[in-house]
PDB file of C-alpha atoms in Angstrom:
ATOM      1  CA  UNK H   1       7.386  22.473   0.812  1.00 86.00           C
ATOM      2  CA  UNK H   2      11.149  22.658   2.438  1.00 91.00           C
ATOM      3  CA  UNK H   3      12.759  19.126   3.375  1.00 92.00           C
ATOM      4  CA  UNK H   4      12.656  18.193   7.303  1.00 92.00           C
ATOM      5  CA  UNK H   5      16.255  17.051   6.684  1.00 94.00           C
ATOM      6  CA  UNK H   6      15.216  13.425   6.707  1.00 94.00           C
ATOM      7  CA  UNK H   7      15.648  10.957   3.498  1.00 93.00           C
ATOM      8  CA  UNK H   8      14.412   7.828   2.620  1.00 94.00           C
ATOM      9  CA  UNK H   9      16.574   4.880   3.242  1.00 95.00           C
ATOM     10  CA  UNK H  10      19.822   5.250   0.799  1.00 96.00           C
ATOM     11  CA  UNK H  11      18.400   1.555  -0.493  1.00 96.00           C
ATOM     12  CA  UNK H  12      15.840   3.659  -2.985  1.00 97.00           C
ATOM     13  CA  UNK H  13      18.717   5.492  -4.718  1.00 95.00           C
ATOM     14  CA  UNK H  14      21.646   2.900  -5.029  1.00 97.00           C
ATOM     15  CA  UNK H  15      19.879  -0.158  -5.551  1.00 97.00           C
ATOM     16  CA  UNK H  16      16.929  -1.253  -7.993  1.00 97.00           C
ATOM     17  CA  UNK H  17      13.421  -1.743  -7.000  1.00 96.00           C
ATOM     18  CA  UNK H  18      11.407  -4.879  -8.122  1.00 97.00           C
ATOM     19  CA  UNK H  19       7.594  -5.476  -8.313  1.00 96.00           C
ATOM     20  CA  UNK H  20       5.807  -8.082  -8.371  1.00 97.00           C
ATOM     21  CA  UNK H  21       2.557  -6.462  -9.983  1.00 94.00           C
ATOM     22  CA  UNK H  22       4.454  -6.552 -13.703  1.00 87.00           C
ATOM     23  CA  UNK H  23       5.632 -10.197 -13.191  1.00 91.00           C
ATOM     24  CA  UNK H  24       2.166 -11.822 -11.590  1.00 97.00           C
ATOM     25  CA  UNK H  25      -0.786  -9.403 -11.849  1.00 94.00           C
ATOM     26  CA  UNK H  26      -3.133 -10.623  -9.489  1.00 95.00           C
ATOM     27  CA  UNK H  27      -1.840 -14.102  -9.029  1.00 97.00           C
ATOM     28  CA  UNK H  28       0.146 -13.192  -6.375  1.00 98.00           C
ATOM     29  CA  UNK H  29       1.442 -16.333  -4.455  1.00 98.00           C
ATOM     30  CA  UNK H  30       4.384 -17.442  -2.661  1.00 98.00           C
ATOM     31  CA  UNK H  31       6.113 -19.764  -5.345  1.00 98.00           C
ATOM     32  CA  UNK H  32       6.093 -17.565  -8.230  1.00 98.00           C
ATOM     33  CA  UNK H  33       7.294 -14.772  -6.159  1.00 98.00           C
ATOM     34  CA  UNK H  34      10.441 -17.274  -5.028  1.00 98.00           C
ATOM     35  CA  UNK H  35      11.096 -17.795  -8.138  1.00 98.00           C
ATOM     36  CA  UNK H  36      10.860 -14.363  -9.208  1.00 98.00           C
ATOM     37  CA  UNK H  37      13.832 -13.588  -6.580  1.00 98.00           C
ATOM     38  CA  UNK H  38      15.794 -16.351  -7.363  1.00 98.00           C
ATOM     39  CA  UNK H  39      15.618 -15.555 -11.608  1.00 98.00           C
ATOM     40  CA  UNK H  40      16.961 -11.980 -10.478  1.00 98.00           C
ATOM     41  CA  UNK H  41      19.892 -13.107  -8.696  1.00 98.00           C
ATOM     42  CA  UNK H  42      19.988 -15.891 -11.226  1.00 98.00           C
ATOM     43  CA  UNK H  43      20.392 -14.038 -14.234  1.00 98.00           C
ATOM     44  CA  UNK H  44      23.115 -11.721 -12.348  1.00 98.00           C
ATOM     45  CA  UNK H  45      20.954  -8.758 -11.512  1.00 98.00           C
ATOM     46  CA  UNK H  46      21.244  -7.039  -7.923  1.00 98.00           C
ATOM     47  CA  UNK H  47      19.475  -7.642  -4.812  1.00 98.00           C
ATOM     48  CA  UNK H  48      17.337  -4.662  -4.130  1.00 98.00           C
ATOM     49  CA  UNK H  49      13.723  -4.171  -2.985  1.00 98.00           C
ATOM     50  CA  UNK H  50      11.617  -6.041  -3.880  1.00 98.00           C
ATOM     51  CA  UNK H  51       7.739  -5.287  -3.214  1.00 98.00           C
ATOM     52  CA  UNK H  52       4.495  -7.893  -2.653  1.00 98.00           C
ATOM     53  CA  UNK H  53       1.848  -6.155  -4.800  1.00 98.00           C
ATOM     54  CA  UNK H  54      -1.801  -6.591  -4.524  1.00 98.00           C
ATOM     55  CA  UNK H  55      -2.987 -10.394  -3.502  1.00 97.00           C
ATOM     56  CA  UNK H  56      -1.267 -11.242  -0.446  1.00 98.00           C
ATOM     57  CA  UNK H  57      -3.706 -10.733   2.261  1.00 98.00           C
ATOM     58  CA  UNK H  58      -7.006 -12.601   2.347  1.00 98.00           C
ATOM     59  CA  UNK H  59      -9.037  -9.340   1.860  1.00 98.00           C
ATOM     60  CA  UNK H  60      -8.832  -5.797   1.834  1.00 98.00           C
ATOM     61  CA  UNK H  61      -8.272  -5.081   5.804  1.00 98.00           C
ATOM     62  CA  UNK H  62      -7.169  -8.314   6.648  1.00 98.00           C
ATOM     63  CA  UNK H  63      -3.726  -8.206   7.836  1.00 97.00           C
ATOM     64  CA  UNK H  64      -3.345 -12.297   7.628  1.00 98.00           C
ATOM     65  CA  UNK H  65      -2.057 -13.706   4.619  1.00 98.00           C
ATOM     66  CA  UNK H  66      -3.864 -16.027   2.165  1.00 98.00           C
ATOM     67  CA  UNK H  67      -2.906 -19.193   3.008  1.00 98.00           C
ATOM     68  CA  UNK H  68      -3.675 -21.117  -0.383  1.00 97.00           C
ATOM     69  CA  UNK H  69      -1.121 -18.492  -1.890  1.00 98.00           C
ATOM     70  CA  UNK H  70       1.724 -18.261   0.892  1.00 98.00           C
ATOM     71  CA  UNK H  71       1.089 -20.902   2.987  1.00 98.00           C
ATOM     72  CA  UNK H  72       4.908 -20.187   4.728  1.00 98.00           C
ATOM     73  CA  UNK H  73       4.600 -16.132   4.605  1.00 98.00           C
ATOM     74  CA  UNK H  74       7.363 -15.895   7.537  1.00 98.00           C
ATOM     75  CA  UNK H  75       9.712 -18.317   5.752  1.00 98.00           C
ATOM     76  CA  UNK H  76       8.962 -16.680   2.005  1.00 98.00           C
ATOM     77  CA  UNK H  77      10.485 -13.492   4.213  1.00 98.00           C
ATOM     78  CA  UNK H  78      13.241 -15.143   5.605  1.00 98.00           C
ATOM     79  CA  UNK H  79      14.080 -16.680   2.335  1.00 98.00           C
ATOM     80  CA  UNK H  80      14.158 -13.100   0.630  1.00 98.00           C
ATOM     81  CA  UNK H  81      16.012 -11.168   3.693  1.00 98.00           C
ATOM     82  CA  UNK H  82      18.914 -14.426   2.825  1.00 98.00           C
ATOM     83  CA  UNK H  83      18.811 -13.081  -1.253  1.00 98.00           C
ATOM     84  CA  UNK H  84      19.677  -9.522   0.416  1.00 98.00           C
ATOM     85  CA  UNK H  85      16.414  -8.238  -0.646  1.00 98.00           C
ATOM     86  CA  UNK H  86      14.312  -5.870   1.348  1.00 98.00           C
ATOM     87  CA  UNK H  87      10.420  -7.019   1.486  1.00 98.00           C
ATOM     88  CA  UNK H  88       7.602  -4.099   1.534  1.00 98.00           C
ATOM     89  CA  UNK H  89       4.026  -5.060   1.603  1.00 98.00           C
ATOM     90  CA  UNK H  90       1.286  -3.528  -1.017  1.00 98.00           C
ATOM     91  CA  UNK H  91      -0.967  -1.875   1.440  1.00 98.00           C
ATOM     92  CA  UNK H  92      -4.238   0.436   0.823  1.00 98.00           C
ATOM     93  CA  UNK H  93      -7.114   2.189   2.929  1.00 98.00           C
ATOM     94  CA  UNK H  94      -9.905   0.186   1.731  1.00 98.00           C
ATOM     95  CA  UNK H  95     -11.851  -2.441   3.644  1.00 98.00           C
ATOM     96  CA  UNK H  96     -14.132  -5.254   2.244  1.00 98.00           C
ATOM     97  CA  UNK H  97     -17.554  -4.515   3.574  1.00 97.00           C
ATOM     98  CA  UNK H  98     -18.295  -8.644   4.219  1.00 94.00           C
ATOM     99  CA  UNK H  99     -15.750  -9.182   7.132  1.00 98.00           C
ATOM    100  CA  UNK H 100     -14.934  -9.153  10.911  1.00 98.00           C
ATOM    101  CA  UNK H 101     -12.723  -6.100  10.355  1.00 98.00           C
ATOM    102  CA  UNK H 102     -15.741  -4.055   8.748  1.00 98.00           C
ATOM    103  CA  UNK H 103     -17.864  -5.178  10.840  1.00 98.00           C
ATOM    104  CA  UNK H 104     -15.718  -3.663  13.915  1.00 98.00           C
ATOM    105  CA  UNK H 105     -14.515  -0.343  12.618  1.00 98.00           C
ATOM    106  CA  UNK H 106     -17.727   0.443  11.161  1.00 98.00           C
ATOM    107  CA  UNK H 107     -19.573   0.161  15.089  1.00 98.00           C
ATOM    108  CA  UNK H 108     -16.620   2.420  16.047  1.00 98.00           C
ATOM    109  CA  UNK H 109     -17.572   5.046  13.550  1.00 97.00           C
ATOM    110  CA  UNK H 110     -14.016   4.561  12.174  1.00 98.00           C
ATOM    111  CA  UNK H 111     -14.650   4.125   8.675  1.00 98.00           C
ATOM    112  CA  UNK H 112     -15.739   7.486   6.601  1.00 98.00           C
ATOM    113  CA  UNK H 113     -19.333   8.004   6.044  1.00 98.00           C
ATOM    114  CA  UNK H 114     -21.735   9.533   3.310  1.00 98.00           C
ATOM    115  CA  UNK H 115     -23.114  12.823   3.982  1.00 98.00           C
ATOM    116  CA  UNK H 116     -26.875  11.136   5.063  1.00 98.00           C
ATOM    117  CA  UNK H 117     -24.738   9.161   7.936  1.00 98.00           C
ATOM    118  CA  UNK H 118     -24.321   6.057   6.431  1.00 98.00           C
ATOM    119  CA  UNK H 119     -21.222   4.597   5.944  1.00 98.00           C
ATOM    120  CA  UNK H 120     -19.308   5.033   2.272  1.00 98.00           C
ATOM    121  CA  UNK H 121     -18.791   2.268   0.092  1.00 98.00           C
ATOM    122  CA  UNK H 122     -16.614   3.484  -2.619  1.00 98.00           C
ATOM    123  CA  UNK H 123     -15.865   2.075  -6.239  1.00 97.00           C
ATOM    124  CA  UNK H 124     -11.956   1.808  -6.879  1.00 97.00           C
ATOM    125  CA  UNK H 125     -10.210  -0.210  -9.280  1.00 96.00           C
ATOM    126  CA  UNK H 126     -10.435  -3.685  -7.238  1.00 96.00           C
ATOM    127  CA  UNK H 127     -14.521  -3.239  -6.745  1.00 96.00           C
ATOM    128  CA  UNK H 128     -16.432  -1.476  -3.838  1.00 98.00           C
ATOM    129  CA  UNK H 129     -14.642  -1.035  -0.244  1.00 98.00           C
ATOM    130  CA  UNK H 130     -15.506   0.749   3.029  1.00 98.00           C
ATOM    131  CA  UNK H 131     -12.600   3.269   3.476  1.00 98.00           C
ATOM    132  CA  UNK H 132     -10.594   4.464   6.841  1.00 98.00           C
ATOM    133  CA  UNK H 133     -11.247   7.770   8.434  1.00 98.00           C
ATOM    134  CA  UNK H 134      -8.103   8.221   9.396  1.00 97.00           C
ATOM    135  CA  UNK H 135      -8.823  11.729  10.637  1.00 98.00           C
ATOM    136  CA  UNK H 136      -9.918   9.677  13.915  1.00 98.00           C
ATOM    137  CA  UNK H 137      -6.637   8.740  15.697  1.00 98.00           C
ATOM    138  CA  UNK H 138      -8.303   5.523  16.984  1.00 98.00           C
ATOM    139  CA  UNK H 139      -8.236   4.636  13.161  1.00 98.00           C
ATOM    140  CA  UNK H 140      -4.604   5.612  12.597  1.00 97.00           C
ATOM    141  CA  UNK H 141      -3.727   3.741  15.714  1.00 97.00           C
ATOM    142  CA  UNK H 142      -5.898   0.590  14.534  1.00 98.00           C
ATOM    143  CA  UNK H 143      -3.912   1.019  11.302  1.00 98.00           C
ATOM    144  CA  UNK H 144      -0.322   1.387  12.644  1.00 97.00           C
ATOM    145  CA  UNK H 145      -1.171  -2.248  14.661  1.00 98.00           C
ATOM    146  CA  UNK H 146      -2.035  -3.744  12.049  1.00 98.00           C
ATOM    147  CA  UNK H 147       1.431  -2.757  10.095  1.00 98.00           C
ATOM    148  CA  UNK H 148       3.245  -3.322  13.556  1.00 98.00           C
ATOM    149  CA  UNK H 149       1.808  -7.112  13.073  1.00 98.00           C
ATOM    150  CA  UNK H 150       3.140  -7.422   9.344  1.00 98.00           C
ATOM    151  CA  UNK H 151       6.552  -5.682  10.191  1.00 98.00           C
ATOM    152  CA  UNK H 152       7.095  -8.421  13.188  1.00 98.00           C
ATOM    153  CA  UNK H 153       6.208 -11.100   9.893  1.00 97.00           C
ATOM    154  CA  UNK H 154       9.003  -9.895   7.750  1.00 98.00           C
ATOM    155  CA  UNK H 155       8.402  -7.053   6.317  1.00 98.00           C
ATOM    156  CA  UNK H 156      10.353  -3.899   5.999  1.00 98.00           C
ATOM    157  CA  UNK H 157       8.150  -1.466   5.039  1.00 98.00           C
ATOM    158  CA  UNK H 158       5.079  -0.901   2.998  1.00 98.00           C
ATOM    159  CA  UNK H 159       3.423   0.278  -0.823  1.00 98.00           C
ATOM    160  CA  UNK H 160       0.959   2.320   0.844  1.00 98.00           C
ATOM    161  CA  UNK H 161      -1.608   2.245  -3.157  1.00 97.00           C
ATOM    162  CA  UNK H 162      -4.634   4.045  -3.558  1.00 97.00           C
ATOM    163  CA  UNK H 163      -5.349   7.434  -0.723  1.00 96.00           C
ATOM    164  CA  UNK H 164      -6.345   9.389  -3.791  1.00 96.00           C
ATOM    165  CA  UNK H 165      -8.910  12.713  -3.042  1.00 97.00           C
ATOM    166  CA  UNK H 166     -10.898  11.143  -5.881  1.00 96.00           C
ATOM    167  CA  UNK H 167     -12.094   8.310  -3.324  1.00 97.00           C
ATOM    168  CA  UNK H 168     -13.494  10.557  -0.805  1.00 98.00           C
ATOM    169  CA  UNK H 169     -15.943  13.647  -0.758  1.00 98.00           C
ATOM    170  CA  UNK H 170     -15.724  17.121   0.598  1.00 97.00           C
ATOM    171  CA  UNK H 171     -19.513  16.779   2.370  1.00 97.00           C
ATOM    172  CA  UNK H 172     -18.205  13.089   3.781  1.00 98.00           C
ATOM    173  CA  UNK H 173     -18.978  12.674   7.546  1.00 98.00           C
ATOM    174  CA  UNK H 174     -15.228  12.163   9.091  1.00 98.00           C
ATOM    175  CA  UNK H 175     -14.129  12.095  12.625  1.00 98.00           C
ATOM    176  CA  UNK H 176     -11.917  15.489  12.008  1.00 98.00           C
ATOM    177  CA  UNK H 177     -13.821  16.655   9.647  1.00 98.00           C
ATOM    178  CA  UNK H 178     -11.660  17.171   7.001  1.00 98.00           C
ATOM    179  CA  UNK H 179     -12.007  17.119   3.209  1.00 98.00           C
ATOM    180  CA  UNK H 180     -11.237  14.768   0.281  1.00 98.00           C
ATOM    181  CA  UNK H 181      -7.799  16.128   0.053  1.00 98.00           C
ATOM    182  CA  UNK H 182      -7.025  16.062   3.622  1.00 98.00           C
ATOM    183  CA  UNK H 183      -7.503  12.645   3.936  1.00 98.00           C
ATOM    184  CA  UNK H 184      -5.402  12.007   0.596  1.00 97.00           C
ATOM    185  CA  UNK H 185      -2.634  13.991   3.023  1.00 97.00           C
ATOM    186  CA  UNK H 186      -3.141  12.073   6.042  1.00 97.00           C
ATOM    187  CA  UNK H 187      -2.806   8.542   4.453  1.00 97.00           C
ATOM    188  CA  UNK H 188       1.092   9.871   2.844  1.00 96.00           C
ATOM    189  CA  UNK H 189       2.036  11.190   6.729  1.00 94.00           C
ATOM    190  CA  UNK H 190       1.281   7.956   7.789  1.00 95.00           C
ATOM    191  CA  UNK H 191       4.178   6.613   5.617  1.00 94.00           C
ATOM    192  CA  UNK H 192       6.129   8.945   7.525  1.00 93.00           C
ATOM    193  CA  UNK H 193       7.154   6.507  10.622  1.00 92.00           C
ATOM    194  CA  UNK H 194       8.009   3.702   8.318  1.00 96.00           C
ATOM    195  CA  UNK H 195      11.283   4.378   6.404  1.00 95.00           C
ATOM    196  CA  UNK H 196      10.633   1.715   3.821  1.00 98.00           C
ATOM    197  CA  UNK H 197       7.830   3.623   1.866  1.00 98.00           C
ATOM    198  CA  UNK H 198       6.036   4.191  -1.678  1.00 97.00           C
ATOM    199  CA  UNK H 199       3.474   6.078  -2.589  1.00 97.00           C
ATOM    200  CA  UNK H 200       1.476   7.083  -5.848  1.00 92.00           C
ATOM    201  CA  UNK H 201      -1.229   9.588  -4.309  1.00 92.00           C
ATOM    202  CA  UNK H 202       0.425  12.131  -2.326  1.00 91.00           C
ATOM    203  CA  UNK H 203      -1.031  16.005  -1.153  1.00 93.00           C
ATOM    204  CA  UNK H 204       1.052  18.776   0.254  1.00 93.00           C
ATOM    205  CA  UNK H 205       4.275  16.162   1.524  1.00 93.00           C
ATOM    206  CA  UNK H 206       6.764  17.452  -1.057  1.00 89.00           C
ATOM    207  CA  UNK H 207       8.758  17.680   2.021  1.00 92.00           C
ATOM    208  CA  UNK H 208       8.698  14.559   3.787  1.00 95.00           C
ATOM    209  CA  UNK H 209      10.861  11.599   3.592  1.00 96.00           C
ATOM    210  CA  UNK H 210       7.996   9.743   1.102  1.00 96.00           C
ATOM    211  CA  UNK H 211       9.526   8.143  -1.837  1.00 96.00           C
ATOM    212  CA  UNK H 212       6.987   8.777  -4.323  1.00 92.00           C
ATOM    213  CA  UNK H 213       6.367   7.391  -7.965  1.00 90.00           C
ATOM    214  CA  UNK H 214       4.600   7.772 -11.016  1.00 87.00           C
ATOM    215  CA  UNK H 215       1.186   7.253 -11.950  1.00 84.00           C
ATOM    216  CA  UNK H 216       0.866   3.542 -13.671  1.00 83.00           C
ATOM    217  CA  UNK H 217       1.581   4.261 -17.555  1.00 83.00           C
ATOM    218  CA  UNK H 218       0.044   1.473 -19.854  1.00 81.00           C
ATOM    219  CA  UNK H 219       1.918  -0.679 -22.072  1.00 80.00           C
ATOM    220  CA  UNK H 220       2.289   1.706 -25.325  1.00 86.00           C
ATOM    221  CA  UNK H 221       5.261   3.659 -26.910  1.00 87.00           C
ATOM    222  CA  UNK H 222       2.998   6.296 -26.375  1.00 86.00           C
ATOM    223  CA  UNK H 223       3.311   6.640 -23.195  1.00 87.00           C
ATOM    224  CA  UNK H 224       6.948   7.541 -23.019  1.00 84.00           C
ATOM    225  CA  UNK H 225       5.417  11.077 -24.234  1.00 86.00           C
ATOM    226  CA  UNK H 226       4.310  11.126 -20.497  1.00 87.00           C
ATOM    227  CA  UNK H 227       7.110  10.072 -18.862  1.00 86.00           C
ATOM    228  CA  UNK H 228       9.652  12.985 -19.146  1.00 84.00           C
ATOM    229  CA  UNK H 229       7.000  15.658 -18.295  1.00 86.00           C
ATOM    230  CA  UNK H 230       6.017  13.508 -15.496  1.00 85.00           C
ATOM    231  CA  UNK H 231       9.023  12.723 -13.799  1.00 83.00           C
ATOM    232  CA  UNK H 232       9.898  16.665 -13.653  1.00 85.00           C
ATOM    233  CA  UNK H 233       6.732  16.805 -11.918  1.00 78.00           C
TER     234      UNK H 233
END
């Protein structure tokens, strides 16, 4: 897979990266995270980038914030652009099946869809979600909206989680039809237009400008047995 010449921002390699996931699980909310930034600088470590994990938005597909966790989303922003820290967003291809957004894509025939013709509700680690077809470009360009909304918020970029082949089928119903590991490829080239980027599931995009990390490792020494073979990989 040869380079297209472009790189990541220079951010990823000269400054750290901080996540909120380790520091608040699920409890994702606008105080803590403050105060997350704040102990950083604090405590005399670097600015760097800092990413929103899993919690922020109101539900999967949702692209407004929960307000009983951030009710000032566009100020938490501004307050973390004035630590020198660049924001990214934890972002993922799922949608919860009870909401407007589901409701919408799913009369479009823009979510993916079970072999019978029914539309796929998947189990992942977070419960059961419709998923994007993003092998329809009216998906990709619902998608890129929806990130063009969040990026006008605050945010620099995006954790673009989840897009593994394991989540989709080979005999699903798609708008290209394409397989499970096509669509694991199309979700990482659509981290290709926004230069702040991080992704975990990745096929075939050795070559693109996609900074890329490990698979989560639990919290045991033996998992350090993983790490070197891993990050070769």
């Amino acid at each position: 897979f040869l380079p297209n010449g472009i790189l990541p921002p220079e951010n990823f390699f000269v400054k750290p990266q901080y996540n909120t996931w380790a520091e608040l699980i699920y409890d994702q909310n606008q105080e803590n995270i403050l105060s997350y930034a704040h102990g950083i600088i604090d405590n005399g470590y670097p600015a760097g980038i800092l990413m929103i994990d899993d919690g922020w938005m109101r539900y999967y597909g949702s692209r407004e914030f929960n307000l009983a966790r951030f009710p000032y989303a566009r100020a938490m922003m501004e307050e973390l652009h004035a630590l020198n820290f660049e924001v990214m967003l934890w972002i993922c291809p799922f949608i919860s099946p009870d909401s407007a957004e589901f409701r919408e894509l799913e009369s479009k025939k823009m979510l993916v869809r079970n072999a019978d013709g029914s539309t796929a509700i998947r189990r992942w680690w977070n419960g059961y979600s419709a998923i994007l077809d993003l092998s329809n470009p009216e998906t990709a360009a619902w998608f890129d909206e929806l990130l063009a909304y969040l990026m006008e918020l605050g945010a620099d970029g995006f954790k673009f989680d989840a897009g593994d082949a394991n989540y989709y089928r080979d005999d699903d119903l798609t708008w290209g039809n394409v397989t499970a590991h096509d669509q694991c490829m199309l979700w990482a080239k659509l981290g290709e237009k926004y230069h702040y980027n991080e992704y975990r599931a990745c096929y075939k995009s050795a070559g693109l400008p996609l900074v890329q990390r490990l698979c989560d490792k639990s919290h045991r020494w033996g998992e350090v047995a993983r790490l070197v073979p891993d990050a070769l990989a």
